[in-house]
PDB file of C-alpha atoms in Angstrom:
ATOM      1  CA  MET W 109      17.679  20.534  -7.031  1.00  0.00           C
ATOM      2  CA  ARG W 110      14.190  21.516  -8.005  1.00  0.00           C
ATOM      3  CA  VAL W 111      11.927  18.715  -6.787  1.00  0.00           C
ATOM      4  CA  GLY W 112       8.339  18.378  -7.938  1.00  0.00           C
ATOM      5  CA  LEU W 113       5.988  16.848  -5.377  1.00  0.00           C
ATOM      6  CA  ALA W 114       3.158  15.002  -7.139  1.00  0.00           C
ATOM      7  CA  TYR W 115       0.189  14.065  -4.957  1.00  0.00           C
ATOM      8  CA  ASN W 116      -3.549  13.560  -4.531  1.00  0.00           C
ATOM      9  CA  VAL W 117      -5.353  15.228  -1.627  1.00  0.00           C
ATOM     10  CA  LYS W 118      -8.560  14.026  -0.029  1.00  0.00           C
ATOM     11  CA  PRO W 119     -11.443  16.276  -1.139  1.00  0.00           C
ATOM     12  CA  ALA W 120     -13.026  18.391   1.569  1.00  0.00           C
ATOM     13  CA  ASP W 121     -16.524  17.576   0.319  1.00  0.00           C
ATOM     14  CA  PRO W 122     -16.540  14.156  -1.415  1.00  0.00           C
ATOM     15  CA  PRO W 123     -19.574  13.212  -3.524  1.00  0.00           C
ATOM     16  CA  ALA W 124     -22.274  11.606  -1.395  1.00  0.00           C
ATOM     17  CA  HIS W 125     -22.915   8.749  -3.837  1.00  0.00           C
ATOM     18  CA  LEU W 126     -19.431   7.289  -3.440  1.00  0.00           C
ATOM     19  CA  PRO W 127     -18.406   4.772  -0.730  1.00  0.00           C
ATOM     20  CA  GLU W 128     -17.317   6.317   2.569  1.00  0.00           C
ATOM     21  CA  ASP W 129     -13.728   5.199   1.940  1.00  0.00           C
ATOM     22  CA  ALA W 130     -13.573   6.230  -1.734  1.00  0.00           C
ATOM     23  CA  PHE W 131     -10.647   8.605  -1.092  1.00  0.00           C
ATOM     24  CA  GLU W 132      -9.011   6.657   1.743  1.00  0.00           C
ATOM     25  CA  GLU W 133      -5.785   6.274  -0.250  1.00  0.00           C
ATOM     26  CA  TYR W 134      -5.379  10.008  -0.818  1.00  0.00           C
ATOM     27  CA  ASP W 135      -3.166  12.110   1.413  1.00  0.00           C
ATOM     28  CA  SER W 136      -4.121  14.975   3.676  1.00  0.00           C
ATOM     29  CA  GLU W 137      -2.840  18.490   3.125  1.00  0.00           C
ATOM     30  CA  ALA W 138      -0.841  17.999   6.329  1.00  0.00           C
ATOM     31  CA  THR W 139       1.005  14.977   4.892  1.00  0.00           C
ATOM     32  CA  VAL W 140       1.822  16.831   1.681  1.00  0.00           C
ATOM     33  CA  GLY W 141       3.128  19.683   3.815  1.00  0.00           C
ATOM     34  CA  HIS W 142       5.321  17.373   5.895  1.00  0.00           C
ATOM     35  CA  ILE W 143       6.949  15.872   2.795  1.00  0.00           C
ATOM     36  CA  ARG W 144       7.395  19.304   1.216  1.00  0.00           C
ATOM     37  CA  ASP W 145       8.996  20.647   4.394  1.00  0.00           C
ATOM     38  CA  ALA W 146      11.305  17.622   4.654  1.00  0.00           C
ATOM     39  CA  LEU W 147      12.511  18.034   1.072  1.00  0.00           C
ATOM     40  CA  ALA W 148      13.021  21.760   1.634  1.00  0.00           C
ATOM     41  CA  SER W 149      14.965  21.072   4.842  1.00  0.00           C
ATOM     42  CA  ILE W 150      17.345  18.868   2.865  1.00  0.00           C
ATOM     43  CA  GLY W 151      18.033  21.903   0.712  1.00  0.00           C
ATOM     44  CA  HIS W 152      15.818  21.434  -2.335  1.00  0.00           C
ATOM     45  CA  GLU W 153      13.421  23.834  -4.005  1.00  0.00           C
ATOM     46  CA  VAL W 154      10.019  22.149  -3.916  1.00  0.00           C
ATOM     47  CA  ARG W 155       7.196  22.692  -6.406  1.00  0.00           C
ATOM     48  CA  ARG W 156       3.767  21.232  -5.669  1.00  0.00           C
ATOM     49  CA  LEU W 157       2.226  19.251  -8.535  1.00  0.00           C
ATOM     50  CA  PRO W 158      -1.351  18.201  -7.749  1.00  0.00           C
ATOM     51  CA  ALA W 159      -2.498  15.241  -9.827  1.00  0.00           C
ATOM     52  CA  GLY W 160      -5.392  15.691 -12.213  1.00  0.00           C
ATOM     53  CA  PRO W 161      -6.120  17.280 -15.584  1.00  0.00           C
ATOM     54  CA  GLY W 162      -3.828  20.252 -14.894  1.00  0.00           C
ATOM     55  CA  PHE W 163      -0.814  18.118 -14.023  1.00  0.00           C
ATOM     56  CA  VAL W 164       1.001  18.370 -17.365  1.00  0.00           C
ATOM     57  CA  ASP W 165       0.710  22.164 -17.481  1.00  0.00           C
ATOM     58  CA  ALA W 166       1.931  22.443 -13.876  1.00  0.00           C
ATOM     59  CA  LEU W 167       4.821  20.098 -14.646  1.00  0.00           C
ATOM     60  CA  ARG W 168       5.915  22.122 -17.669  1.00  0.00           C
ATOM     61  CA  GLU W 169       5.783  25.318 -15.645  1.00  0.00           C
ATOM     62  CA  ALA W 170       7.681  23.858 -12.682  1.00  0.00           C
ATOM     63  CA  ARG W 171      10.383  22.152 -14.788  1.00  0.00           C
ATOM     64  CA  PRO W 172      11.576  19.914 -11.932  1.00  0.00           C
ATOM     65  CA  ASP W 173      14.844  17.995 -11.966  1.00  0.00           C
ATOM     66  CA  ILE W 174      13.008  15.052 -10.400  1.00  0.00           C
ATOM     67  CA  VAL W 175       9.465  14.341  -9.184  1.00  0.00           C
ATOM     68  CA  PHE W 176       8.779  12.818  -5.775  1.00  0.00           C
ATOM     69  CA  ASN W 177       5.657  10.834  -6.625  1.00  0.00           C
ATOM     70  CA  ILE W 178       3.027   9.898  -4.035  1.00  0.00           C
ATOM     71  CA  THR W 179      -0.032  10.059  -6.332  1.00  0.00           C
ATOM     72  CA  GLU W 180      -2.720   7.394  -6.152  1.00  0.00           C
ATOM     73  CA  GLY W 181      -4.528   8.380  -9.348  1.00  0.00           C
ATOM     74  CA  GLU W 182      -8.227   8.082 -10.023  1.00  0.00           C
ATOM     75  CA  GLY W 183     -10.316   5.449 -11.758  1.00  0.00           C
ATOM     76  CA  GLY W 184      -9.507   1.831 -12.557  1.00  0.00           C
ATOM     77  CA  ARG W 185      -6.896  -0.696 -11.594  1.00  0.00           C
ATOM     78  CA  CYS W 186      -4.089   1.157 -13.439  1.00  0.00           C
ATOM     79  CA  ARG W 187      -4.735   4.492 -11.723  1.00  0.00           C
ATOM     80  CA  GLU W 188      -1.512   4.488  -9.709  1.00  0.00           C
ATOM     81  CA  ALA W 189       0.428   4.271 -12.988  1.00  0.00           C
ATOM     82  CA  HIS W 190      -1.085   7.433 -14.493  1.00  0.00           C
ATOM     83  CA  ILE W 191       1.419  10.034 -13.261  1.00  0.00           C
ATOM     84  CA  PRO W 192       4.565   7.862 -13.654  1.00  0.00           C
ATOM     85  CA  ALA W 193       3.474   7.015 -17.204  1.00  0.00           C
ATOM     86  CA  VAL W 194       3.101  10.722 -18.030  1.00  0.00           C
ATOM     87  CA  LEU W 195       6.496  11.438 -16.479  1.00  0.00           C
ATOM     88  CA  GLU W 196       8.129   8.691 -18.532  1.00  0.00           C
ATOM     89  CA  MET W 197       6.452   9.959 -21.707  1.00  0.00           C
ATOM     90  CA  LEU W 198       7.815  13.454 -21.030  1.00  0.00           C
ATOM     91  CA  GLY W 199      11.250  12.217 -19.975  1.00  0.00           C
ATOM     92  CA  VAL W 200      11.015  13.496 -16.403  1.00  0.00           C
ATOM     93  CA  PRO W 201      12.791  11.337 -13.766  1.00  0.00           C
ATOM     94  CA  TYR W 202      10.824  10.419 -10.662  1.00  0.00           C
ATOM     95  CA  VAL W 203      11.028   8.695  -7.297  1.00  0.00           C
ATOM     96  CA  GLY W 204       9.428   5.297  -6.851  1.00  0.00           C
ATOM     97  CA  SER W 205       8.231   2.326  -8.840  1.00  0.00           C
ATOM     98  CA  ASP W 206       7.378   2.377 -12.515  1.00  0.00           C
ATOM     99  CA  PRO W 207       3.901   2.120 -14.123  1.00  0.00           C
ATOM    100  CA  LEU W 208       4.015  -1.647 -14.537  1.00  0.00           C
ATOM    101  CA  THR W 209       4.853  -2.323 -10.898  1.00  0.00           C
ATOM    102  CA  LEU W 210       2.247   0.169  -9.709  1.00  0.00           C
ATOM    103  CA  SER W 211      -0.392  -1.571 -11.823  1.00  0.00           C
ATOM    104  CA  VAL W 212       0.402  -5.155 -10.871  1.00  0.00           C
ATOM    105  CA  THR W 213       0.720  -4.432  -7.153  1.00  0.00           C
ATOM    106  CA  LEU W 214      -2.645  -2.662  -6.996  1.00  0.00           C
ATOM    107  CA  ASP W 215      -4.240  -5.693  -8.661  1.00  0.00           C
ATOM    108  CA  LYS W 216      -3.979  -8.138  -5.744  1.00  0.00           C
ATOM    109  CA  PRO W 217      -4.615 -11.353  -7.711  1.00  0.00           C
ATOM    110  CA  VAL W 218      -1.921 -10.448 -10.251  1.00  0.00           C
ATOM    111  CA  ALA W 219       0.558  -9.565  -7.494  1.00  0.00           C
ATOM    112  CA  LYS W 220      -0.132 -12.841  -5.696  1.00  0.00           C
ATOM    113  CA  LYS W 221       0.461 -14.843  -8.885  1.00  0.00           C
ATOM    114  CA  LEU W 222       3.772 -13.106  -9.543  1.00  0.00           C
ATOM    115  CA  VAL W 223       5.026 -13.566  -5.985  1.00  0.00           C
ATOM    116  CA  ALA W 224       3.909 -17.211  -5.917  1.00  0.00           C
ATOM    117  CA  SER W 225       5.680 -17.843  -9.236  1.00  0.00           C
ATOM    118  CA  ASP W 226       8.952 -16.903  -7.521  1.00  0.00           C
ATOM    119  CA  GLY W 227       8.315 -19.444  -4.794  1.00  0.00           C
ATOM    120  CA  PHE W 228       6.969 -17.265  -1.980  1.00  0.00           C
ATOM    121  CA  PRO W 229       3.823 -18.483  -0.183  1.00  0.00           C
ATOM    122  CA  THR W 230       0.536 -16.611  -0.547  1.00  0.00           C
ATOM    123  CA  PRO W 231      -2.928 -17.692   0.620  1.00  0.00           C
ATOM    124  CA  ALA W 232      -5.144 -19.659  -1.752  1.00  0.00           C
ATOM    125  CA  PHE W 233      -7.721 -17.465  -3.500  1.00  0.00           C
ATOM    126  CA  ARG W 234     -10.392 -17.156  -6.134  1.00  0.00           C
ATOM    127  CA  VAL W 235     -11.861 -14.107  -7.867  1.00  0.00           C
ATOM    128  CA  PHE W 236     -15.579 -13.542  -8.461  1.00  0.00           C
ATOM    129  CA  ARG W 237     -17.374 -11.050 -10.688  1.00  0.00           C
ATOM    130  CA  SER W 238     -20.741 -11.286  -8.930  1.00  0.00           C
ATOM    131  CA  PRO W 239     -22.437 -13.016  -5.984  1.00  0.00           C
ATOM    132  CA  GLU W 240     -24.274 -15.228  -8.485  1.00  0.00           C
ATOM    133  CA  SER W 241     -20.921 -16.555  -9.719  1.00  0.00           C
ATOM    134  CA  PHE W 242     -19.873 -17.557  -6.194  1.00  0.00           C
ATOM    135  CA  ASP W 243     -20.104 -21.330  -6.428  1.00  0.00           C
ATOM    136  CA  GLY W 244     -18.050 -22.548  -3.499  1.00  0.00           C
ATOM    137  CA  LEU W 245     -14.335 -22.745  -2.844  1.00  0.00           C
ATOM    138  CA  PRO W 246     -11.570 -25.336  -3.227  1.00  0.00           C
ATOM    139  CA  PHE W 247     -10.168 -24.354   0.194  1.00  0.00           C
ATOM    140  CA  PRO W 248     -11.740 -24.263   3.664  1.00  0.00           C
ATOM    141  CA  PHE W 249     -13.359 -21.443   5.609  1.00  0.00           C
ATOM    142  CA  PRO W 250     -12.822 -18.928   7.141  1.00  0.00           C
ATOM    143  CA  VAL W 251     -12.036 -16.596   4.253  1.00  0.00           C
ATOM    144  CA  ILE W 252     -11.601 -12.882   3.788  1.00  0.00           C
ATOM    145  CA  VAL W 253     -13.367 -11.014   0.991  1.00  0.00           C
ATOM    146  CA  LYS W 254     -12.011  -7.744  -0.390  1.00  0.00           C
ATOM    147  CA  PRO W 255     -11.889  -5.691  -3.581  1.00  0.00           C
ATOM    148  CA  ALA W 256      -9.414  -7.000  -6.142  1.00  0.00           C
ATOM    149  CA  PHE W 257      -7.713  -3.658  -6.757  1.00  0.00           C
ATOM    150  CA  GLU W 258      -7.926  -1.263  -3.847  1.00  0.00           C
ATOM    151  CA  GLY W 259      -5.515  -0.120  -1.140  1.00  0.00           C
ATOM    152  CA  SER W 260      -5.608   1.432   2.342  1.00  0.00           C
ATOM    153  CA  SER W 261      -8.174  -1.172   3.480  1.00  0.00           C
ATOM    154  CA  LYS W 262     -10.792   0.204   1.079  1.00  0.00           C
ATOM    155  CA  GLY W 263     -13.634  -2.269   1.013  1.00  0.00           C
ATOM    156  CA  VAL W 264     -12.266  -4.240   3.973  1.00  0.00           C
ATOM    157  CA  ARG W 265     -14.632  -4.279   6.941  1.00  0.00           C
ATOM    158  CA  LEU W 266     -14.859  -6.280  10.143  1.00  0.00           C
ATOM    159  CA  SER W 267     -17.524  -8.309   8.334  1.00  0.00           C
ATOM    160  CA  SER W 268     -15.085  -9.159   5.510  1.00  0.00           C
ATOM    161  CA  ARG W 269     -14.023 -12.288   7.397  1.00  0.00           C
ATOM    162  CA  ALA W 270     -16.584 -14.921   6.468  1.00  0.00           C
ATOM    163  CA  THR W 271     -17.072 -18.330   8.058  1.00  0.00           C
ATOM    164  CA  THR W 272     -19.914 -19.609   5.852  1.00  0.00           C
ATOM    165  CA  VAL W 273     -20.834 -19.675   2.171  1.00  0.00           C
ATOM    166  CA  ALA W 274     -23.750 -17.320   2.836  1.00  0.00           C
ATOM    167  CA  GLN W 275     -21.545 -14.754   4.587  1.00  0.00           C
ATOM    168  CA  ALA W 276     -18.926 -14.918   1.850  1.00  0.00           C
ATOM    169  CA  ARG W 277     -21.537 -14.520  -0.886  1.00  0.00           C
ATOM    170  CA  GLU W 278     -22.969 -11.464   0.860  1.00  0.00           C
ATOM    171  CA  MET W 279     -19.517  -9.870   1.091  1.00  0.00           C
ATOM    172  CA  VAL W 280     -18.907 -10.641  -2.594  1.00  0.00           C
ATOM    173  CA  ARG W 281     -22.154  -8.778  -3.260  1.00  0.00           C
ATOM    174  CA  PHE W 282     -20.988  -5.839  -1.125  1.00  0.00           C
ATOM    175  CA  VAL W 283     -17.647  -5.592  -2.925  1.00  0.00           C
ATOM    176  CA  THR W 284     -18.876  -6.017  -6.484  1.00  0.00           C
ATOM    177  CA  GLU W 285     -21.850  -3.680  -6.106  1.00  0.00           C
ATOM    178  CA  THR W 286     -20.178  -1.005  -3.966  1.00  0.00           C
ATOM    179  CA  TYR W 287     -16.745  -0.859  -5.609  1.00  0.00           C
ATOM    180  CA  ARG W 288     -17.716  -1.972  -9.138  1.00  0.00           C
ATOM    181  CA  GLN W 289     -14.940  -4.518  -9.423  1.00  0.00           C
ATOM    182  CA  GLU W 290     -14.166  -8.168  -8.850  1.00  0.00           C
ATOM    183  CA  ALA W 291     -14.051  -9.581  -5.337  1.00  0.00           C
ATOM    184  CA  LEU W 292     -10.977 -11.440  -4.116  1.00  0.00           C
ATOM    185  CA  VAL W 293     -11.901 -14.323  -1.809  1.00  0.00           C
ATOM    186  CA  GLU W 294      -8.802 -15.479   0.021  1.00  0.00           C
ATOM    187  CA  ALA W 295      -8.112 -18.137   2.638  1.00  0.00           C
ATOM    188  CA  PHE W 296      -7.946 -16.370   5.997  1.00  0.00           C
ATOM    189  CA  VAL W 297      -4.525 -16.639   7.637  1.00  0.00           C
ATOM    190  CA  PRO W 298      -4.887 -16.892  11.441  1.00  0.00           C
ATOM    191  CA  GLY W 299      -1.501 -15.748  12.748  1.00  0.00           C
ATOM    192  CA  ALA W 300       0.328 -12.500  13.425  1.00  0.00           C
ATOM    193  CA  GLU W 301       0.059  -9.646  10.919  1.00  0.00           C
ATOM    194  CA  VAL W 302       3.421  -8.065  10.054  1.00  0.00           C
ATOM    195  CA  THR W 303       4.209  -5.231   7.693  1.00  0.00           C
ATOM    196  CA  VAL W 304       7.738  -4.747   6.370  1.00  0.00           C
ATOM    197  CA  GLY W 305       9.367  -1.554   5.151  1.00  0.00           C
ATOM    198  CA  VAL W 306      11.882  -1.971   2.325  1.00  0.00           C
ATOM    199  CA  LEU W 307      14.180   0.726   0.941  1.00  0.00           C
ATOM    200  CA  GLY W 308      16.662   0.793  -1.907  1.00  0.00           C
ATOM    201  CA  ASN W 309      17.493  -1.000  -5.109  1.00  0.00           C
ATOM    202  CA  GLU W 310      20.762  -2.856  -5.583  1.00  0.00           C
ATOM    203  CA  PRO W 311      20.506  -4.277  -3.052  1.00  0.00           C
ATOM    204  CA  PRO W 312      17.277  -3.318  -1.251  1.00  0.00           C
ATOM    205  CA  ARG W 313      17.204  -3.577   2.531  1.00  0.00           C
ATOM    206  CA  VAL W 314      14.600  -4.141   5.202  1.00  0.00           C
ATOM    207  CA  VAL W 315      14.333  -0.906   7.168  1.00  0.00           C
ATOM    208  CA  GLY W 316      11.945  -2.266   9.765  1.00  0.00           C
ATOM    209  CA  MET W 317       9.146  -4.671  10.625  1.00  0.00           C
ATOM    210  CA  MET W 318       5.980  -3.909  12.539  1.00  0.00           C
ATOM    211  CA  GLU W 319       3.495  -6.338  14.036  1.00  0.00           C
ATOM    212  CA  VAL W 320      -0.095  -5.146  14.092  1.00  0.00           C
ATOM    213  CA  ALA W 321      -1.307  -6.801  17.290  1.00  0.00           C
ATOM    214  CA  PRO W 322      -5.044  -6.679  18.086  1.00  0.00           C
ATOM    215  CA  LYS W 323      -6.189  -5.534  21.523  1.00  0.00           C
ATOM    216  CA  THR W 324      -9.795  -6.720  21.487  1.00  0.00           C
ATOM    217  CA  VAL W 325      -9.847 -10.017  19.549  1.00  0.00           C
ATOM    218  CA  PRO W 326      -7.432 -12.946  19.086  1.00  0.00           C
ATOM    219  CA  PRO W 327      -5.210 -12.888  15.958  1.00  0.00           C
ATOM    220  CA  SER W 328      -7.222 -15.810  14.573  1.00  0.00           C
ATOM    221  CA  GLU W 329     -10.211 -13.449  14.234  1.00  0.00           C
ATOM    222  CA  PHE W 330      -8.409 -10.159  13.569  1.00  0.00           C
ATOM    223  CA  VAL W 331      -9.115  -8.158  10.417  1.00  0.00           C
ATOM    224  CA  TYR W 332      -7.058  -5.000   9.846  1.00  0.00           C
ATOM    225  CA  SER W 333     -10.156  -3.282   8.558  1.00  0.00           C
ATOM    226  CA  LEU W 334     -11.223   0.268   7.848  1.00  0.00           C
ATOM    227  CA  GLU W 335     -12.899   0.437  11.266  1.00  0.00           C
ATOM    228  CA  VAL W 336      -9.687  -0.676  12.978  1.00  0.00           C
ATOM    229  CA  LYS W 337      -7.440   1.741  11.074  1.00  0.00           C
ATOM    230  CA  ARG W 338      -9.714   4.666  11.928  1.00  0.00           C
ATOM    231  CA  ASP W 339      -9.634   3.721  15.626  1.00  0.00           C
ATOM    232  CA  TRP W 340      -6.182   2.144  15.781  1.00  0.00           C
ATOM    233  CA  GLU W 341      -5.179   3.571  19.171  1.00  0.00           C
ATOM    234  CA  ASN W 342      -7.981   1.636  20.875  1.00  0.00           C
ATOM    235  CA  ARG W 343      -7.910  -1.486  18.731  1.00  0.00           C
ATOM    236  CA  VAL W 344      -4.286  -2.380  17.987  1.00  0.00           C
ATOM    237  CA  THR W 345      -0.755  -2.162  19.319  1.00  0.00           C
ATOM    238  CA  TYR W 346       2.120  -1.556  16.917  1.00  0.00           C
ATOM    239  CA  ARG W 347       5.144  -3.634  17.922  1.00  0.00           C
ATOM    240  CA  VAL W 348       8.480  -2.656  16.413  1.00  0.00           C
ATOM    241  CA  PRO W 349      10.177  -5.068  16.147  1.00  0.00           C
ATOM    242  CA  PRO W 350       7.472  -7.774  16.236  1.00  0.00           C
ATOM    243  CA  ALA W 351       7.262 -10.062  19.254  1.00  0.00           C
ATOM    244  CA  LEU W 352       8.304 -13.080  17.194  1.00  0.00           C
ATOM    245  CA  PRO W 353      11.250 -15.510  17.271  1.00  0.00           C
ATOM    246  CA  PRO W 354      14.414 -14.442  15.405  1.00  0.00           C
ATOM    247  CA  ALA W 355      13.986 -17.257  12.872  1.00  0.00           C
ATOM    248  CA  ALA W 356      10.479 -16.049  12.015  1.00  0.00           C
ATOM    249  CA  LEU W 357      11.703 -12.471  11.577  1.00  0.00           C
ATOM    250  CA  ALA W 358      14.519 -13.640   9.321  1.00  0.00           C
ATOM    251  CA  GLU W 359      12.089 -15.576   7.128  1.00  0.00           C
ATOM    252  CA  ILE W 360       9.688 -12.630   6.926  1.00  0.00           C
ATOM    253  CA  GLY W 361      12.594 -10.432   5.830  1.00  0.00           C
ATOM    254  CA  ARG W 362      13.664 -12.952   3.192  1.00  0.00           C
ATOM    255  CA  CYS W 363      10.144 -13.143   1.795  1.00  0.00           C
ATOM    256  CA  ALA W 364       9.754  -9.352   1.831  1.00  0.00           C
ATOM    257  CA  LEU W 365      12.926  -8.802  -0.185  1.00  0.00           C
ATOM    258  CA  GLY W 366      11.905 -11.603  -2.536  1.00  0.00           C
ATOM    259  CA  ALA W 367       8.471 -10.096  -3.129  1.00  0.00           C
ATOM    260  CA  TYR W 368      10.005  -6.631  -3.588  1.00  0.00           C
ATOM    261  CA  ARG W 369      12.227  -7.976  -6.358  1.00  0.00           C
ATOM    262  CA  ALA W 370       9.550 -10.203  -7.902  1.00  0.00           C
ATOM    263  CA  LEU W 371       7.215  -7.228  -8.265  1.00  0.00           C
ATOM    264  CA  GLY W 372       9.896  -4.874  -9.574  1.00  0.00           C
ATOM    265  CA  CYS W 373       9.649  -2.354  -6.729  1.00  0.00           C
ATOM    266  CA  ARG W 374      12.013   0.609  -6.661  1.00  0.00           C
ATOM    267  CA  ASP W 375      13.283   2.990  -3.975  1.00  0.00           C
ATOM    268  CA  PHE W 376      10.683   2.214  -1.261  1.00  0.00           C
ATOM    269  CA  SER W 377       7.704  -0.034  -0.539  1.00  0.00           C
ATOM    270  CA  ARG W 378       5.800  -1.688   2.262  1.00  0.00           C
ATOM    271  CA  ILE W 379       4.907  -5.388   2.114  1.00  0.00           C
ATOM    272  CA  ASP W 380       2.315  -7.149   4.275  1.00  0.00           C
ATOM    273  CA  PHE W 381       2.322 -10.712   5.597  1.00  0.00           C
ATOM    274  CA  ARG W 382       0.360 -12.908   7.950  1.00  0.00           C
ATOM    275  CA  LEU W 383       1.785 -16.009   9.601  1.00  0.00           C
ATOM    276  CA  ASP W 384      -0.085 -19.253   9.072  1.00  0.00           C
ATOM    277  CA  ALA W 385      -0.626 -21.959  11.692  1.00  0.00           C
ATOM    278  CA  SER W 386       2.872 -23.338  11.078  1.00  0.00           C
ATOM    279  CA  GLY W 387       4.513 -19.907  11.362  1.00  0.00           C
ATOM    280  CA  THR W 388       5.151 -19.540   7.621  1.00  0.00           C
ATOM    281  CA  PRO W 389       4.872 -15.952   6.295  1.00  0.00           C
ATOM    282  CA  GLN W 390       2.076 -15.695   3.736  1.00  0.00           C
ATOM    283  CA  PHE W 391       2.299 -12.759   1.321  1.00  0.00           C
ATOM    284  CA  ILE W 392      -0.848 -10.614   1.502  1.00  0.00           C
ATOM    285  CA  GLU W 393      -0.029  -7.561  -0.601  1.00  0.00           C
ATOM    286  CA  CYS W 394       2.592  -4.991  -1.557  1.00  0.00           C
ATOM    287  CA  ASN W 395       2.206  -1.217  -1.412  1.00  0.00           C
ATOM    288  CA  PRO W 396       4.842   0.621  -3.493  1.00  0.00           C
ATOM    289  CA  LEU W 397       3.188   3.927  -2.494  1.00  0.00           C
ATOM    290  CA  PRO W 398       3.087   3.532   1.291  1.00  0.00           C
ATOM    291  CA  GLY W 399       1.729   6.380   3.371  1.00  0.00           C
ATOM    292  CA  LEU W 400       4.407   8.859   4.430  1.00  0.00           C
ATOM    293  CA  SER W 401       2.497  10.747   7.096  1.00  0.00           C
ATOM    294  CA  PRO W 402       4.779  11.118  10.156  1.00  0.00           C
ATOM    295  CA  GLY W 403       3.346   9.453  13.241  1.00  0.00           C
ATOM    296  CA  TYR W 404       0.549   7.799  11.271  1.00  0.00           C
ATOM    297  CA  GLY W 405       1.934   6.062   8.178  1.00  0.00           C
ATOM    298  CA  ASP W 406       3.242   2.555   8.867  1.00  0.00           C
ATOM    299  CA  LEU W 407       6.583   3.134   7.121  1.00  0.00           C
ATOM    300  CA  PRO W 408       7.452   6.339   9.030  1.00  0.00           C
ATOM    301  CA  ILE W 409       6.350   4.714  12.308  1.00  0.00           C
ATOM    302  CA  MET W 410       8.594   1.676  11.922  1.00  0.00           C
ATOM    303  CA  ALA W 411      11.488   3.772  10.619  1.00  0.00           C
ATOM    304  CA  GLU W 412      11.243   6.157  13.581  1.00  0.00           C
ATOM    305  CA  ARG W 413      11.170   3.261  16.057  1.00  0.00           C
ATOM    306  CA  MET W 414      14.220   1.766  14.342  1.00  0.00           C
ATOM    307  CA  GLY W 415      16.121   5.026  14.875  1.00  0.00           C
ATOM    308  CA  ILE W 416      15.515   6.665  11.495  1.00  0.00           C
ATOM    309  CA  PRO W 417      13.965  10.141  11.908  1.00  0.00           C
ATOM    310  CA  TYR W 418      11.381  11.306   9.393  1.00  0.00           C
ATOM    311  CA  LEU W 419      13.745  13.712   7.660  1.00  0.00           C
ATOM    312  CA  SER W 420      16.313  10.939   7.223  1.00  0.00           C
ATOM    313  CA  LEU W 421      13.655   8.606   5.789  1.00  0.00           C
ATOM    314  CA  ILE W 422      12.624  11.127   3.118  1.00  0.00           C
ATOM    315  CA  ARG W 423      16.279  11.871   2.373  1.00  0.00           C
ATOM    316  CA  GLU W 424      17.067   8.164   1.947  1.00  0.00           C
ATOM    317  CA  ILE W 425      14.107   7.522  -0.371  1.00  0.00           C
ATOM    318  CA  LEU W 426      15.190  10.406  -2.604  1.00  0.00           C
ATOM    319  CA  SER W 427      18.824   9.292  -2.453  1.00  0.00           C
ATOM    320  CA  HIS W 428      17.964   5.788  -3.638  1.00  0.00           C
ATOM    321  CA  ALA W 429      16.107   7.232  -6.628  1.00  0.00           C
ATOM    322  CA  LEU W 430      19.014   9.518  -7.508  1.00  0.00           C
ATOM    323  CA  ARG W 431      21.537   6.666  -7.317  1.00  0.00           C
ATOM    324  CA  ARG W 432      19.299   4.509  -9.501  1.00  0.00           C
ATOM    325  CA  LEU W 433      19.225   7.342 -12.032  1.00  0.00           C
ATOM    326  CA  GLY W 434      23.002   7.722 -11.933  1.00  0.00           C
ATOM    327  CA  ARG W 435      22.930  11.089 -10.181  1.00  0.00           C
ATOM    328  CA  ASP W 436      24.586  12.355  -7.057  1.00  0.00           C
ATOM    329  CA  ALA W 437      22.648  11.346  -3.948  1.00  0.00           C
ATOM    330  CA  ALA W 438      20.954  14.033  -1.877  1.00  0.00           C
TER     331      ALA W 438
END
């Protein structure tokens, strides 16, 4: 087949006035190359389709049979839906979740409400438009403060965990002024952090689980922040599978599949949890566009450690999309 690869790449010289993590979600040229090479190794002709104003012209010239979408978009809480919406308008099939799912999962408060409505636990939260509107909380400290619609730990710092009203208000100020959006203030969950890779559709399956275990602080104080992700080799250990009892792993898997369905995910996603003091998995967020960089992205790492090589992972993601579309699997 002719496969279009739609993507955003981190700019070499980002504007100085933007936050340091403004393009954290975007992929590197190396990641785009790895995915392109994997698709070509499977036997497909691959056409690169960089996102942006020239996307429609490039798409019409490439005339792909299907688009492998990893674009993050630009601007606003619906940005991840931009390219899939264009593809649907033009009748071009694509890999991954649809515009609605991509919008509601990026908006963390909306995603939490949807998951909670299906009976899966998520930490208590409130949303604030400004530090002046921060008027206390109906749940106890500590809390974590983060942007309402960002991914890849954008806006999440070590200082995002607040233990007092003053600290929380200052982090609300940081989020609302720096990222120009509402701040999500969420009850901090003190237990293990586990991310779950899910593949497929009817039915989806858990491909792996990975515990993000801190090296320098106890889990009760650990924030998987931008600083940690940029220095992960010194700050965390990735445990695949997590060092947790079988019953806990089974419950995490049940909640992951439930959240995947509740949010309408397709083909592949990664879903994050933290365990509360009683060991109950609390839904944190869902990423239907998880990083696919080999050796760095969480989904490829857990797949590799579960015996699924990178090429097989890319093949399976594409195969699930083709089956969903009623086409022969790759």
